[in-house]
mmCIF file of C-alpha atoms and ligand atoms in Angstrom:
data_model
loop_
_atom_site.group_PDB
_atom_site.id
_atom_site.type_symbol
_atom_site.label_atom_id
_atom_site.label_comp_id
_atom_site.label_asym_id
_atom_site.label_seq_id
_atom_site.Cartn_x
_atom_site.Cartn_y
_atom_site.Cartn_z
ATOM 1 C CA MET A 1113 0.075 0.115 0.033
ATOM 2 C CA ARG A 1114 1.187 3.468 -0.871
ATOM 3 C CA ASP A 1115 2.620 5.414 2.124
ATOM 4 C CA LEU A 1116 0.510 8.449 2.398
ATOM 5 C CA SER A 1117 2.077 9.807 5.580
ATOM 6 C CA ALA A 1118 4.079 12.570 3.451
ATOM 7 C CA ALA A 1119 0.736 14.137 2.797
ATOM 8 C CA ARG A 1120 -0.206 13.900 6.368
ATOM 9 C CA GLN A 1121 2.578 16.409 7.641
ATOM 10 C CA ALA A 1122 1.265 19.065 9.632
ATOM 11 C CA PRO A 1123 0.293 22.153 7.707
ATOM 12 C CA TYR A 1124 2.167 25.517 7.830
ATOM 13 C CA VAL A 1125 0.756 27.570 10.731
ATOM 14 C CA ALA A 1126 1.911 31.044 11.011
ATOM 15 C CA ALA A 1127 3.600 31.779 14.409
ATOM 16 C CA SER A 1128 1.705 34.106 16.917
ATOM 17 C CA PRO A 1129 1.773 34.242 20.637
ATOM 18 C CA LEU A 1130 -1.837 33.816 20.852
ATOM 19 C CA VAL A 1131 -2.181 31.045 18.134
ATOM 20 C CA ARG A 1132 -0.817 27.594 18.257
ATOM 21 C CA PRO A 1133 -1.451 24.528 16.059
ATOM 22 C CA LEU A 1134 -3.159 21.522 18.319
ATOM 23 C CA PRO A 1135 -1.739 18.105 18.147
ATOM 24 C CA PRO A 1136 -3.739 15.774 15.327
ATOM 25 C CA LEU A 1137 -7.148 14.511 16.320
ATOM 26 C CA THR A 1138 -9.812 11.846 15.364
ATOM 27 C CA ARG A 1139 -12.722 13.317 13.750
ATOM 28 C CA LEU A 1140 -15.697 12.069 12.614
ATOM 29 C CA LEU A 1141 -18.533 13.566 10.882
ATOM 30 C CA LEU A 1142 -21.860 11.804 11.789
ATOM 31 C CA ARG A 1143 -25.163 12.868 10.248
ATOM 32 C CA GLY A 1144 -28.464 10.915 11.112
ATOM 33 C CA GLY A 1145 -31.841 11.327 12.686
ATOM 34 C CA SER A 1146 -32.042 11.988 16.626
ATOM 35 C CA ASP A 1147 -32.286 8.175 17.238
ATOM 36 C CA ALA A 1148 -29.000 7.537 15.303
ATOM 37 C CA LEU A 1149 -27.267 10.644 17.037
ATOM 38 C CA ALA A 1150 -28.185 9.537 20.469
ATOM 39 C CA ALA A 1151 -27.428 6.016 20.163
ATOM 40 C CA ALA A 1152 -23.914 6.713 18.462
ATOM 41 C CA LEU A 1153 -23.269 9.441 21.413
ATOM 42 C CA ALA A 1154 -24.317 6.962 24.014
ATOM 43 C CA ALA A 1155 -21.892 4.503 22.736
ATOM 44 C CA LEU A 1156 -18.993 6.936 23.040
ATOM 45 C CA GLY A 1157 -20.032 7.924 26.636
ATOM 46 C CA LEU A 1158 -21.338 11.166 25.620
ATOM 47 C CA PRO A 1159 -24.487 13.016 26.719
ATOM 48 C CA PHE A 1160 -27.018 13.602 23.799
ATOM 49 C CA THR A 1161 -28.674 16.866 23.544
ATOM 50 C CA GLU A 1162 -30.679 18.602 20.651
ATOM 51 C CA ALA A 1163 -29.588 22.227 22.020
ATOM 52 C CA ALA A 1164 -28.593 24.012 18.736
ATOM 53 C CA CYS A 1165 -24.872 24.833 18.666
ATOM 54 C CA ARG A 1166 -23.669 23.538 21.903
ATOM 55 C CA ALA A 1167 -20.792 20.947 22.257
ATOM 56 C CA VAL A 1168 -20.888 17.930 24.699
ATOM 57 C CA SER A 1169 -17.391 16.587 26.265
ATOM 58 C CA GLN A 1170 -16.723 13.479 28.463
ATOM 59 C CA SER A 1171 -12.825 12.978 29.324
ATOM 60 C CA ASP A 1172 -10.886 13.283 26.049
ATOM 61 C CA ARG A 1173 -13.962 12.814 23.652
ATOM 62 C CA SER A 1174 -16.344 15.727 22.406
ATOM 63 C CA ALA A 1175 -19.394 16.126 20.189
ATOM 64 C CA LEU A 1176 -19.838 19.468 18.298
ATOM 65 C CA TRP A 1177 -23.318 20.545 17.271
ATOM 66 C CA LEU A 1178 -22.943 21.358 13.459
ATOM 67 C CA GLY A 1179 -26.810 21.240 12.807
ATOM 68 C CA PRO A 1180 -29.909 19.721 13.570
ATOM 69 C CA ASP A 1181 -28.792 16.080 11.983
ATOM 70 C CA GLU A 1182 -25.008 16.868 12.242
ATOM 71 C CA ARG A 1183 -22.164 16.449 14.720
ATOM 72 C CA LEU A 1184 -18.443 16.522 14.524
ATOM 73 C CA LEU A 1185 -17.042 13.881 16.735
ATOM 74 C CA LEU A 1186 -13.367 14.772 18.108
ATOM 75 C CA ALA A 1187 -11.087 12.606 20.130
ATOM 76 C CA PRO A 1188 -7.486 11.785 20.272
ATOM 77 C CA GLN A 1189 -5.813 10.404 17.182
ATOM 78 C CA GLN A 1190 -5.324 6.861 18.455
ATOM 79 C CA GLN A 1191 -8.792 6.476 18.897
ATOM 80 C CA LEU A 1192 -9.819 6.294 15.573
ATOM 81 C CA ILE A 1193 -10.134 2.248 15.262
ATOM 82 C CA GLU A 1194 -12.027 2.212 18.537
ATOM 83 C CA LEU A 1195 -14.470 4.842 17.960
ATOM 84 C CA THR A 1196 -15.310 3.339 14.624
ATOM 85 C CA GLU A 1197 -15.896 0.049 16.186
ATOM 86 C CA LEU A 1198 -18.160 1.413 18.642
ATOM 87 C CA LEU A 1199 -20.081 3.431 16.182
ATOM 88 C CA ARG A 1200 -20.601 0.719 13.647
ATOM 89 C CA GLU A 1201 -22.020 -1.421 16.595
ATOM 90 C CA ALA A 1202 -24.255 1.463 17.952
ATOM 91 C CA LEU A 1203 -25.252 2.314 14.323
ATOM 92 C CA ALA A 1204 -26.319 -0.846 12.925
ATOM 93 C CA GLY A 1205 -29.803 -0.905 11.012
ATOM 94 C CA ARG A 1206 -30.139 3.204 11.811
ATOM 95 C CA ALA A 1207 -29.887 5.377 8.900
ATOM 96 C CA HIS A 1208 -26.541 7.504 9.112
ATOM 97 C CA CYS A 1209 -23.580 8.788 7.182
ATOM 98 C CA LEU A 1210 -20.291 8.439 9.184
ATOM 99 C CA VAL A 1211 -17.388 10.094 7.450
ATOM 100 C CA ASP A 1212 -13.596 10.125 8.501
ATOM 101 C CA VAL A 1213 -12.498 13.753 8.177
ATOM 102 C CA SER A 1214 -9.329 13.336 10.603
ATOM 103 C CA HIS A 1215 -7.102 14.585 7.899
ATOM 104 C CA ARG A 1216 -9.348 17.067 6.058
ATOM 105 C CA GLN A 1217 -8.884 19.821 8.914
ATOM 106 C CA CYS A 1218 -6.545 20.682 11.783
ATOM 107 C CA ALA A 1219 -7.149 22.395 14.712
ATOM 108 C CA LEU A 1220 -5.660 25.741 16.042
ATOM 109 C CA GLU A 1221 -6.271 26.972 19.489
ATOM 110 C CA VAL A 1222 -6.642 30.817 20.026
ATOM 111 C CA SER A 1223 -5.983 31.662 23.539
ATOM 112 C CA GLY A 1224 -5.403 34.845 25.797
ATOM 113 C CA PRO A 1225 -7.285 37.487 27.048
ATOM 114 C CA GLN A 1226 -7.404 39.038 23.626
ATOM 115 C CA ALA A 1227 -8.640 35.790 21.880
ATOM 116 C CA ALA A 1228 -12.113 36.948 21.236
ATOM 117 C CA VAL A 1229 -10.898 40.323 19.703
ATOM 118 C CA VAL A 1230 -8.496 38.507 17.578
ATOM 119 C CA LEU A 1231 -11.032 36.240 16.351
ATOM 120 C CA ASN A 1232 -13.590 39.183 15.576
ATOM 121 C CA CYS A 1233 -10.806 40.726 13.194
ATOM 122 C CA GLY A 1234 -12.325 38.056 10.648
ATOM 123 C CA CYS A 1235 -15.268 36.740 12.267
ATOM 124 C CA PRO A 1236 -18.517 38.575 12.529
ATOM 125 C CA LEU A 1237 -20.310 36.631 15.331
ATOM 126 C CA ASP A 1238 -20.856 38.289 18.738
ATOM 127 C CA LEU A 1239 -18.008 36.749 21.200
ATOM 128 C CA ASP A 1240 -18.955 38.449 24.038
ATOM 129 C CA ALA A 1241 -19.083 35.911 26.885
ATOM 130 C CA HIS A 1242 -22.718 36.021 27.391
ATOM 131 C CA ALA A 1243 -23.557 35.394 23.742
ATOM 132 C CA PHE A 1244 -21.081 33.012 22.887
ATOM 133 C CA PRO A 1245 -20.498 31.251 26.378
ATOM 134 C CA VAL A 1246 -18.162 28.443 27.037
ATOM 135 C CA GLY A 1247 -19.092 25.201 25.455
ATOM 136 C CA MET A 1248 -20.975 27.156 22.537
ATOM 137 C CA CYS A 1249 -19.710 25.894 18.970
ATOM 138 C CA THR A 1250 -20.708 26.632 15.411
ATOM 139 C CA ARG A 1251 -19.608 26.741 11.756
ATOM 140 C CA THR A 1252 -19.123 30.021 10.842
ATOM 141 C CA VAL A 1253 -16.502 32.519 8.661
ATOM 142 C CA LEU A 1254 -12.821 33.665 9.401
ATOM 143 C CA ALA A 1255 -12.248 36.473 6.786
ATOM 144 C CA LYS A 1256 -12.711 34.358 3.722
ATOM 145 C CA ALA A 1257 -12.516 30.858 5.171
ATOM 146 C CA GLU A 1258 -15.099 28.649 6.491
ATOM 147 C CA ILE A 1259 -13.957 27.539 10.048
ATOM 148 C CA VAL A 1260 -15.827 25.673 12.854
ATOM 149 C CA LEU A 1261 -15.687 27.875 16.217
ATOM 150 C CA TRP A 1262 -15.634 26.421 19.745
ATOM 151 C CA ARG A 1263 -15.324 28.134 22.815
ATOM 152 C CA SER A 1264 -13.351 25.690 25.059
ATOM 153 C CA GLY A 1265 -12.395 28.268 27.935
ATOM 154 C CA GLU A 1266 -13.348 31.678 28.862
ATOM 155 C CA ARG A 1267 -10.258 32.922 27.062
ATOM 156 C CA SER A 1268 -9.530 30.124 24.621
ATOM 157 C CA PHE A 1269 -11.237 29.057 21.458
ATOM 158 C CA HIS A 1270 -10.839 25.655 19.268
ATOM 159 C CA VAL A 1271 -10.823 26.557 15.914
ATOM 160 C CA GLU A 1272 -11.194 23.731 13.174
ATOM 161 C CA VAL A 1273 -9.795 24.800 9.802
ATOM 162 C CA TRP A 1274 -9.716 22.871 6.516
ATOM 163 C CA ARG A 1275 -6.023 22.049 6.317
ATOM 164 C CA SER A 1276 -5.318 24.018 2.931
ATOM 165 C CA PHE A 1277 -6.732 27.068 4.708
ATOM 166 C CA ALA A 1278 -4.615 26.844 7.765
ATOM 167 C CA ALA A 1279 -1.999 29.038 6.509
ATOM 168 C CA TYR A 1280 -4.379 31.640 5.573
ATOM 169 C CA VAL A 1281 -6.347 31.508 8.652
ATOM 170 C CA SER A 1282 -3.311 31.362 10.776
ATOM 171 C CA LYS A 1283 -1.921 34.311 9.124
ATOM 172 C CA VAL A 1284 -5.130 36.460 9.457
ATOM 173 C CA LEU A 1285 -5.082 35.752 13.007
ATOM 174 C CA ALA A 1286 -1.284 36.306 13.667
ATOM 175 C CA LEU A 1287 -1.845 39.773 11.806
ATOM 176 C CA ALA A 1288 -4.810 40.686 14.127
ATOM 177 C CA ALA A 1289 -2.723 39.610 16.988
ATOM 178 C CA ARG A 1290 0.269 41.792 15.975
ATOM 179 C CA GLU A 1291 -1.952 44.762 15.674
ATOM 180 C CA LEU A 1292 -3.158 44.349 19.089
ATOM 181 C CA SER A 1293 0.039 43.746 21.173
ATOM 182 C CA PRO A 1294 2.605 46.647 20.243
ATOM 183 C CA MET B 1194 -24.233 44.034 9.155
ATOM 184 C CA LEU B 1195 -27.787 42.691 8.356
ATOM 185 C CA LEU B 1196 -28.980 39.926 10.777
ATOM 186 C CA ILE B 1197 -30.761 36.668 9.473
ATOM 187 C CA ASN B 1198 -32.615 34.868 12.053
ATOM 188 C CA CYS B 1199 -31.674 31.198 11.505
ATOM 189 C CA PRO B 1200 -34.655 29.016 12.542
ATOM 190 C CA TYR B 1201 -32.090 26.357 14.266
ATOM 191 C CA CYS B 1202 -29.151 28.906 15.398
ATOM 192 C CA GLY B 1203 -30.836 32.256 15.712
ATOM 193 C CA GLU B 1204 -29.664 35.818 14.660
ATOM 194 C CA ARG B 1205 -26.462 35.381 12.131
ATOM 195 C CA PRO B 1206 -24.585 37.727 10.245
ATOM 196 C CA GLU B 1207 -25.887 37.779 6.571
ATOM 197 C CA LEU B 1208 -22.705 36.723 5.146
ATOM 198 C CA GLU B 1209 -23.023 33.112 6.598
ATOM 199 C CA PHE B 1210 -26.138 32.785 4.389
ATOM 200 C CA VAL B 1211 -27.173 32.097 0.680
ATOM 201 C CA HIS B 1212 -30.087 32.846 -1.110
ATOM 202 C CA GLY B 1213 -31.847 30.025 -2.754
ATOM 203 C CA GLY B 1214 -34.476 31.333 -4.823
ATOM 204 C CA GLN B 1215 -38.309 31.570 -4.658
ATOM 205 C CA ALA B 1216 -39.871 29.359 -2.025
ATOM 206 C CA HIS B 1217 -43.097 27.207 -1.909
ATOM 207 C CA ILE B 1218 -42.799 25.840 -5.738
ATOM 208 C CA ALA B 1219 -43.810 22.444 -5.694
ATOM 209 C CA ARG B 1220 -42.470 19.923 -8.404
ATOM 210 C CA PRO B 1221 -45.378 18.261 -10.733
ATOM 211 C CA GLY B 1222 -46.272 15.235 -9.418
ATOM 212 C CA ASN B 1223 -45.903 13.535 -12.750
ATOM 213 C CA PRO B 1224 -43.618 15.475 -14.995
ATOM 214 C CA ALA B 1225 -44.457 13.258 -17.965
ATOM 215 C CA GLU B 1226 -47.826 14.571 -17.961
ATOM 216 C CA CYS B 1227 -46.909 17.822 -18.131
ATOM 217 C CA SER B 1228 -46.958 20.106 -21.379
ATOM 218 C CA ASP B 1229 -43.967 21.679 -22.178
ATOM 219 C CA GLN B 1230 -45.747 25.077 -21.138
ATOM 220 C CA GLN B 1231 -46.354 23.620 -17.995
ATOM 221 C CA TRP B 1232 -42.906 22.264 -17.518
ATOM 222 C CA ALA B 1233 -41.259 25.302 -18.598
ATOM 223 C CA GLU B 1234 -43.334 27.639 -16.121
ATOM 224 C CA TYR B 1235 -42.067 25.071 -13.251
ATOM 225 C CA LEU B 1236 -38.689 25.368 -14.228
ATOM 226 C CA TYR B 1237 -38.048 28.888 -15.055
ATOM 227 C CA ARG B 1238 -41.163 31.430 -14.242
ATOM 228 C CA ARG B 1239 -40.522 33.088 -11.261
ATOM 229 C CA ASP B 1240 -42.698 35.920 -9.409
ATOM 230 C CA ASN B 1241 -40.768 39.451 -9.149
ATOM 231 C CA ILE B 1242 -42.424 40.852 -6.490
ATOM 232 C CA LYS B 1243 -41.946 44.351 -5.185
ATOM 233 C CA GLY B 1244 -42.687 43.770 -1.581
ATOM 234 C CA VAL B 1245 -43.110 40.905 0.650
ATOM 235 C CA HIS B 1246 -41.571 37.682 -1.046
ATOM 236 C CA ALA B 1247 -41.282 34.204 0.157
ATOM 237 C CA GLU B 1248 -37.931 32.930 -0.237
ATOM 238 C CA ARG B 1249 -35.482 30.028 0.303
ATOM 239 C CA TRP B 1250 -32.092 30.728 2.298
ATOM 240 C CA ARG B 1251 -29.669 28.434 3.260
ATOM 241 C CA HIS B 1252 -27.205 29.140 6.698
ATOM 242 C CA VAL B 1253 -24.570 27.276 4.414
ATOM 243 C CA HIS B 1254 -21.752 28.734 6.692
ATOM 244 C CA GLY B 1255 -23.556 27.602 10.073
ATOM 245 C CA CYS B 1256 -25.869 24.553 10.598
ATOM 246 C CA GLY B 1257 -26.175 23.978 6.411
ATOM 247 C CA ARG B 1258 -30.020 24.000 6.707
ATOM 248 C CA PHE B 1259 -32.361 25.508 4.247
ATOM 249 C CA PHE B 1260 -35.369 27.360 5.410
ATOM 250 C CA ASN B 1261 -38.017 29.780 4.301
ATOM 251 C CA ALA B 1262 -38.057 33.414 4.752
ATOM 252 C CA LEU B 1263 -40.551 36.370 3.961
ATOM 253 C CA ARG B 1264 -38.519 39.384 2.922
ATOM 254 C CA ASP B 1265 -39.454 42.627 1.771
ATOM 255 C CA THR B 1266 -37.787 43.467 -1.437
ATOM 256 C CA THR B 1267 -38.170 47.099 -1.494
ATOM 257 C CA SER B 1268 -36.305 47.440 2.145
ATOM 258 C CA ASP B 1269 -34.452 44.199 2.357
ATOM 259 C CA GLN B 1270 -35.893 43.611 5.524
ATOM 260 C CA PHE B 1271 -36.664 40.068 6.773
ATOM 261 C CA LEU B 1272 -40.202 39.992 8.098
ATOM 262 C CA ALA B 1273 -40.171 36.449 9.351
ATOM 263 C CA THR B 1274 -38.221 33.062 9.021
ATOM 264 C CA TYR B 1275 -39.710 29.411 9.338
ATOM 265 C CA LYS B 1276 -38.643 26.025 8.772
ATOM 266 C CA VAL B 1277 -39.000 24.103 5.408
ATOM 267 C CA GLY B 1278 -42.727 22.296 5.570
ATOM 268 C CA GLU B 1279 -44.098 25.046 7.672
ATOM 269 C CA GLN B 1280 -46.706 27.377 6.307
ATOM 270 C CA PRO B 1281 -45.702 31.276 5.901
ATOM 271 C CA PRO B 1282 -46.882 33.057 9.112
ATOM 272 C CA ALA B 1283 -50.124 34.464 8.300
ATOM 273 C CA GLN B 1284 -49.422 38.047 9.337
ATOM 274 C CA PRO B 1285 -45.857 39.067 9.497
ATOM 275 C CA ARG B 1286 -45.351 42.241 11.268
ATOM 276 C CA LYS B 1287 -45.250 45.426 9.139
ATOM 277 C CA ALA B 1288 -42.258 46.623 7.267
ATOM 278 C CA THR B 1289 -41.137 49.887 8.849
ATOM 279 C CA ALA B 1290 -38.526 50.779 6.852
HETATM 280 ZN ZN1 ZN C 1699 -28.400 28.016 11.196
#
């Protein structure tokens, strides 16, 4: 089998004190009705909620709400086989679509007291803690790229970006951070 | 920035959305029985309303869902948004602008 590992090198990320690349993750995109989603999340030990734009986490696994019938499942890289086995069992006989997008996108963390301000240089959402509390997640735009934005802490955001956009997005963020910190 | 109220996500900036054409256009049940005229009307003929227009919109950079909206084409004001399959609200609030 052809070795594709060269294509899986970490994408370029512009250096910035507020932005750092996160380690590779297992990413599964799951679509289905409420019963399929609930069964899948239960198999992964995650609580199921239909609340819009909310992420649920349990130890090192998370499920991000992307749409009423769509969840992005995140877990450590080495759990891919384990997760797909669990999901295969839980989803048997239920209409669903499960896609491994682990290498399609990569993750950046934007953190620090200015994190929301830096993101707002390219993202039009209201990122005030009341409007976008910890645990909220959504697909949105950052400058000219589409991202998934997840507030992982009061002052930290997890940004999922398609790997070919990682250089662009990180440069936009680095530029914004440079403008803010003399 | 213009805010659009996604029925799933709430108020979101306009640039997360794409316009999807006129809403509530039913595909003929049996296309083979349509005359060319009827089929062309279904495919191509659309209203061009000056005033309140029912439209499809998609929250493409958000939840990805299609939904319907009542928009005043003279003021670009959104009067109501509602999920696909629902009836348009009977009495949307009057456009003020
Ligand atoms: Zn939405």
